Short mmCIF file of C-alpha atoms in Angstrom, two decimals:
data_model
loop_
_atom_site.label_atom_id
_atom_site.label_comp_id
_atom_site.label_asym_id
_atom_site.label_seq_id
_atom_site.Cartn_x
_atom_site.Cartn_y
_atom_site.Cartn_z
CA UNK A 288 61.76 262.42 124.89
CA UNK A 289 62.69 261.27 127.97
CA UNK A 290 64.14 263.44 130.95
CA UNK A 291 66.17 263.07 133.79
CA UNK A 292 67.65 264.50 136.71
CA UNK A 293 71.78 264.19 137.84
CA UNK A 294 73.76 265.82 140.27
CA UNK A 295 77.45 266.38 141.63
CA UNK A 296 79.57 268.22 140.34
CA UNK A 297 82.09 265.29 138.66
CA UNK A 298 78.98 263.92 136.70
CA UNK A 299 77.59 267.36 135.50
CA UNK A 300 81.29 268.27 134.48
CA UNK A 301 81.49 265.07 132.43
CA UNK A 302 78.48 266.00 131.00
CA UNK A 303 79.08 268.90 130.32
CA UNK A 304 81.99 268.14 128.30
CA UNK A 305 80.69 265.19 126.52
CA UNK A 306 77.06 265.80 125.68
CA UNK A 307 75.81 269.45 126.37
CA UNK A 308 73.66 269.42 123.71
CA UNK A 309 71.66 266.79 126.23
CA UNK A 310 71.57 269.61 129.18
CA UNK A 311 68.47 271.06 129.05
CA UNK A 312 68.90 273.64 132.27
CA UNK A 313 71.09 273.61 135.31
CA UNK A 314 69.79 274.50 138.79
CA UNK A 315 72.95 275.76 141.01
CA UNK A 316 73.32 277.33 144.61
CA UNK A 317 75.58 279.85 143.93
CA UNK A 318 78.79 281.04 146.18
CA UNK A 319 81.04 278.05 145.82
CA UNK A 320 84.00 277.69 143.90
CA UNK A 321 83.91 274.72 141.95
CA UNK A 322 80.23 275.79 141.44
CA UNK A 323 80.59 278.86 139.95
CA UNK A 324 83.16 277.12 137.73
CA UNK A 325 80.98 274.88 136.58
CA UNK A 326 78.21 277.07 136.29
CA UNK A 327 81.09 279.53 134.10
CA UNK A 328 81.36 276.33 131.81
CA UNK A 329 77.80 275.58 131.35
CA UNK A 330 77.02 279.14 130.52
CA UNK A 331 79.74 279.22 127.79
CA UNK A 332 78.42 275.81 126.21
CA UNK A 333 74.90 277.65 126.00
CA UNK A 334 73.33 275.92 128.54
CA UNK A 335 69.98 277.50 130.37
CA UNK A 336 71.35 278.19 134.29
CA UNK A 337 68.63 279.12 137.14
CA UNK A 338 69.93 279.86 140.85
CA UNK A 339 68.29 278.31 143.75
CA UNK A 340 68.97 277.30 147.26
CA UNK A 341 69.68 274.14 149.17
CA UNK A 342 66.11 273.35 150.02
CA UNK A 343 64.71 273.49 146.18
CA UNK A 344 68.22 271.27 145.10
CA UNK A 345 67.04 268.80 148.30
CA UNK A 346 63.50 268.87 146.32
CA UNK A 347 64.87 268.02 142.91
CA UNK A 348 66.79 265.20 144.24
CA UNK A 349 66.07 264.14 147.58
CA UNK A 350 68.00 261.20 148.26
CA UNK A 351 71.55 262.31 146.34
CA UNK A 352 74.28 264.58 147.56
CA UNK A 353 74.35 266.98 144.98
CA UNK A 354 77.30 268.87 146.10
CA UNK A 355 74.82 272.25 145.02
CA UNK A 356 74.29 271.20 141.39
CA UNK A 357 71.18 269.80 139.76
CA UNK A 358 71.05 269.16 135.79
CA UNK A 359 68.01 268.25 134.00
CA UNK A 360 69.30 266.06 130.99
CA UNK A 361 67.64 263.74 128.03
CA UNK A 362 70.12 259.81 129.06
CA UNK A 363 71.62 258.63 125.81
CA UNK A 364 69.38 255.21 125.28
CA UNK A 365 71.33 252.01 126.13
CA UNK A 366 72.39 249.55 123.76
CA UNK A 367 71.07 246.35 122.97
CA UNK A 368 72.17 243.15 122.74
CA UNK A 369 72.53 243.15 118.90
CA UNK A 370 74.45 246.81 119.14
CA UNK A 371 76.85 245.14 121.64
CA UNK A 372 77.50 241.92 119.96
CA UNK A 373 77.72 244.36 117.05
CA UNK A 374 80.24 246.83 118.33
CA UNK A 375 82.27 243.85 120.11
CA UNK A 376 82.81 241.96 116.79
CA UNK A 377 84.35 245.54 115.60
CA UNK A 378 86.50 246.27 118.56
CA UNK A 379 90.12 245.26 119.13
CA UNK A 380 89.84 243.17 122.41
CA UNK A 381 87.17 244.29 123.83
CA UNK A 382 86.34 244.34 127.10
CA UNK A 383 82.72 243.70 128.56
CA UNK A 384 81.63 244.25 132.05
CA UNK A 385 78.63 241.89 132.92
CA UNK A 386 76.45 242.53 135.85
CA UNK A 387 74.06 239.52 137.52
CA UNK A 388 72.17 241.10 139.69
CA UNK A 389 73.62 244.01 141.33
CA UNK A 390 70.94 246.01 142.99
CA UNK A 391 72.80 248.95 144.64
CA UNK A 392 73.15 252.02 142.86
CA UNK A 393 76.06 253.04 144.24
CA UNK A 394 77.93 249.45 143.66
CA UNK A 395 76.06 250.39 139.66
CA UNK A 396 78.25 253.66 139.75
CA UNK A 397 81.52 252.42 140.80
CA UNK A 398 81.53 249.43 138.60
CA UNK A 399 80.84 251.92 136.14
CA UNK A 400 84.06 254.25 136.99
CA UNK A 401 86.40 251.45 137.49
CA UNK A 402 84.83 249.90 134.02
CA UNK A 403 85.72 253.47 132.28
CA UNK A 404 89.05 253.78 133.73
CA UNK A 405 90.21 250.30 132.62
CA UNK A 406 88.86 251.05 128.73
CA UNK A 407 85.92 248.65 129.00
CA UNK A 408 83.88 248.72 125.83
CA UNK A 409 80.53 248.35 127.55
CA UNK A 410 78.65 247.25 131.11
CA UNK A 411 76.06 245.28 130.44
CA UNK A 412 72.52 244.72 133.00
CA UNK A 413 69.46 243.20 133.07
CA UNK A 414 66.45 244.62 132.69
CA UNK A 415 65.07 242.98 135.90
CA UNK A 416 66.82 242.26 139.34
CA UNK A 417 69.16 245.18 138.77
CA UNK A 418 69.98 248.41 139.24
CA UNK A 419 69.23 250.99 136.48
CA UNK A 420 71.13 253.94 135.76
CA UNK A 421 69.52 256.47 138.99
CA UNK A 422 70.44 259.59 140.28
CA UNK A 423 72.72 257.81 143.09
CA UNK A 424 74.42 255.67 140.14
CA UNK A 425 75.12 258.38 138.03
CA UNK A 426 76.66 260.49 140.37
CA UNK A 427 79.01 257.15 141.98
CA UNK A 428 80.14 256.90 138.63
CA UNK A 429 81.74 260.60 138.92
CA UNK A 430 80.65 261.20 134.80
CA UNK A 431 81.57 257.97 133.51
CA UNK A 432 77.67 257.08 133.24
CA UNK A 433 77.83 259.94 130.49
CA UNK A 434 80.10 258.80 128.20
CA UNK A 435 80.53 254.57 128.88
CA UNK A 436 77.86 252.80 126.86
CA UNK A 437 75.82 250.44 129.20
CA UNK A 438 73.56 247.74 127.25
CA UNK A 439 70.35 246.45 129.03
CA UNK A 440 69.94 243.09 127.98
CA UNK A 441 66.95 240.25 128.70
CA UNK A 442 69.29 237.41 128.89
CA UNK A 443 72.25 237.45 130.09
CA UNK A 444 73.19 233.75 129.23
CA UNK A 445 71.88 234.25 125.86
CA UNK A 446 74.01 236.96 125.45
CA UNK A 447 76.86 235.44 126.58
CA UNK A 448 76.56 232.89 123.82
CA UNK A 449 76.29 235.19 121.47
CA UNK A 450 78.95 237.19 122.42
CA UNK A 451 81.41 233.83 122.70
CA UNK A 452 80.30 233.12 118.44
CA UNK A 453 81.67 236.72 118.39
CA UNK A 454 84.78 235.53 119.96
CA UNK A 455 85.25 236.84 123.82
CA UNK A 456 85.33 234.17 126.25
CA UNK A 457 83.60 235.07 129.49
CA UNK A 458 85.17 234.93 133.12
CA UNK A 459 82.89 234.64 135.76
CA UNK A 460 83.71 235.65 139.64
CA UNK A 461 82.86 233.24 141.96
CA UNK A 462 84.28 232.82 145.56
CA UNK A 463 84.17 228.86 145.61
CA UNK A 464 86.03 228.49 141.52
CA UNK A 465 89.27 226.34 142.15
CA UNK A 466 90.68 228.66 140.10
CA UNK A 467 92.45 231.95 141.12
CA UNK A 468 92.03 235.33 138.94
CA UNK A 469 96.46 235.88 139.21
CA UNK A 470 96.94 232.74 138.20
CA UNK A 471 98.87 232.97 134.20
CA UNK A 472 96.55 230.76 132.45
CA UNK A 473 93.88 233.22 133.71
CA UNK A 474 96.31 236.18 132.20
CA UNK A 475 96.22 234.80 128.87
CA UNK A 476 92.33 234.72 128.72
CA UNK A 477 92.29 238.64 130.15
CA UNK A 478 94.47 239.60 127.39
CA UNK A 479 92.46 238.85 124.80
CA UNK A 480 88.45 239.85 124.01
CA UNK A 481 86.88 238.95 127.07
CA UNK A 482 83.72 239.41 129.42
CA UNK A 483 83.90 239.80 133.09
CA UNK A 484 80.66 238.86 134.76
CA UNK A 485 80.18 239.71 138.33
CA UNK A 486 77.37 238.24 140.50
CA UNK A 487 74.86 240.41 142.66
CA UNK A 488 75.68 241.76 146.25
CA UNK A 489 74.30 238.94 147.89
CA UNK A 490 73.81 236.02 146.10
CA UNK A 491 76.85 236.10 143.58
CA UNK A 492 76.50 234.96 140.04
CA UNK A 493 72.91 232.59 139.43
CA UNK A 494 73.64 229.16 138.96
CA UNK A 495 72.51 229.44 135.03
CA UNK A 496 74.81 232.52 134.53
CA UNK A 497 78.04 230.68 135.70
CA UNK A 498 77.24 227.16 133.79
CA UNK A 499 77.28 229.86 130.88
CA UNK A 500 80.79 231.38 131.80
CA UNK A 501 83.86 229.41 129.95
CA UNK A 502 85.82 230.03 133.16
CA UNK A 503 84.94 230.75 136.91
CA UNK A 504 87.71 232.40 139.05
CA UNK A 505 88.00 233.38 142.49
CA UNK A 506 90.07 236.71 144.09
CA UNK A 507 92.50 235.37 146.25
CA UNK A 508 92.18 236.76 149.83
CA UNK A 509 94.90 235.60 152.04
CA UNK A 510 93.85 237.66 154.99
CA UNK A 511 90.64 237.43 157.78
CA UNK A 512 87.68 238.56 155.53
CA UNK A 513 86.31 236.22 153.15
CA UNK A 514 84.45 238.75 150.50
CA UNK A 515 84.51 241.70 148.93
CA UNK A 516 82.15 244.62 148.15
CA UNK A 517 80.78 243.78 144.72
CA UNK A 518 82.53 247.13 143.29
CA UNK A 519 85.81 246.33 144.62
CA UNK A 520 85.67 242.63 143.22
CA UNK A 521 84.95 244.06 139.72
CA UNK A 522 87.72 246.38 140.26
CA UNK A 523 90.53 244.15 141.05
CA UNK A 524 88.85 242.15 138.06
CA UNK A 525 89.31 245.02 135.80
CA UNK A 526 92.92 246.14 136.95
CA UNK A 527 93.77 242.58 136.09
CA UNK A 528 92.79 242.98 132.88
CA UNK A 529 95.02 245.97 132.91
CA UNK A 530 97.73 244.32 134.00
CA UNK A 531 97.67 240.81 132.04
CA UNK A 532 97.43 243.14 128.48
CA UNK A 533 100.31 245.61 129.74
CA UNK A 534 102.43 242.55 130.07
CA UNK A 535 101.27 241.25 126.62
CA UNK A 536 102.34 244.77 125.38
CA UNK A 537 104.12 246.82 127.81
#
């Protein structure tokens, strides 16, 4: 079975206290406070701890800030598209997070933690020209990588027909729509089963992915910039959603 490595101490903790059964051992420098709480925890679920220093945690994972905290874990396998299309027909509207393209780890792992705190069912990626669930996203997504199902499709316009016969309508972000995301015909769309898709970090959403999307919207931005970080766009996307279905039933 397949193994990977995570650190930081939000993502181990959410770990932790979703899956331990996945936590095969935990490498941890001792002396600090959250830490040894976490290491406490870990220990009480039954989980294998080693100490180490800085310099064999910087070996583990080079390239990640592991805040002194290095898990060795078995991922939970993505979905795909049939399991999606499956659990969206069962959900009460669901919410899907589509990604086109987004490369960045780190823009992976937000999406991801805005996605989770907004009660998305799923985010769905490609399996090329995209990000995959690394080190770097995992820990960006402070834990919700852990317990969010993501779904690695082939398609993505495929899947977003399949997903409309399922009955969400899809809502694609893209800076030059006529249309803005506030505007209330918009609202009535987020309150219901619907898919956000969001475009990569530089080129936006491919041509062939928006002619799939039953809408395209833009995020108004009355002030000198003219774009957003990818993350943030799928944020205020998501809060929208929030928002629209709190006013449907506040």
């Amino acid at each position: 079975m397949k193994r990977e490595l995570i650190g930081g101490i939000h993502a181990i903790e959410a770990l932790i206290e979703h899956a331990p059964e996945r936590i095969i051992r935990l490498w941890a420098k001792p002396g600090a406070g959250r830490v040894d709480e976490v290491v406490a925890t870990a220990r009480g679920s039954g989980i294998a701890v080693e100490s180490c220093d800085e310099a064999a945690l910087d070996r583990r994972l080079p390239d990640v800030v592991h805040q002194g905290l290095v898990a060795e874990f078995t991922p939970k396998p993505p979905w795909d598209e049939h399991a999606l299309v499956e659990r969206a027909s069962q959900a009460d509207a669901p919410l899907v997070v589509m990604l086109d393209g987004v490369q960045d780890p780190h823009n992976l792992g937000a999406i991801l933690r805005s996605a989770a705190a907004c009660g998305a069912l799923a985010v769905v990626t490609t399996k090329d020209r995209a990000s995959g669930l690394t080190p770097a996203a995992r820990k960006a997504s402070a834990g919700a990588s852990e317990w969010l199902p993501t779904a690695v499709v082939t398609n993505l316009s495929r899947t977003l027909q399949t997903l409309k016969k399922a009955g969400l309508w899809s809502i694609g972000l893209e800076m030059s729509a006529a249309e803005s995301m506030f505007s209330e015909a918009v609202d009535d769309w987020l309150a219901g089963p619907v898919v956000l898709v969001v475009g990569s970090e530089g080129q936006g959403l491919r041509k062939l992915t928006a002619q799939h999307c039953d809408r395209l919207v833009h995020i108004p931005m009355p002030g000198a910039m003219e774009s957003l970080n990818v993350s943030v766009a799928a944020a205020v996307a998501l809060f929208s959603v929030v928002r629209a279905r709190a006013r449907v039933n506040p």
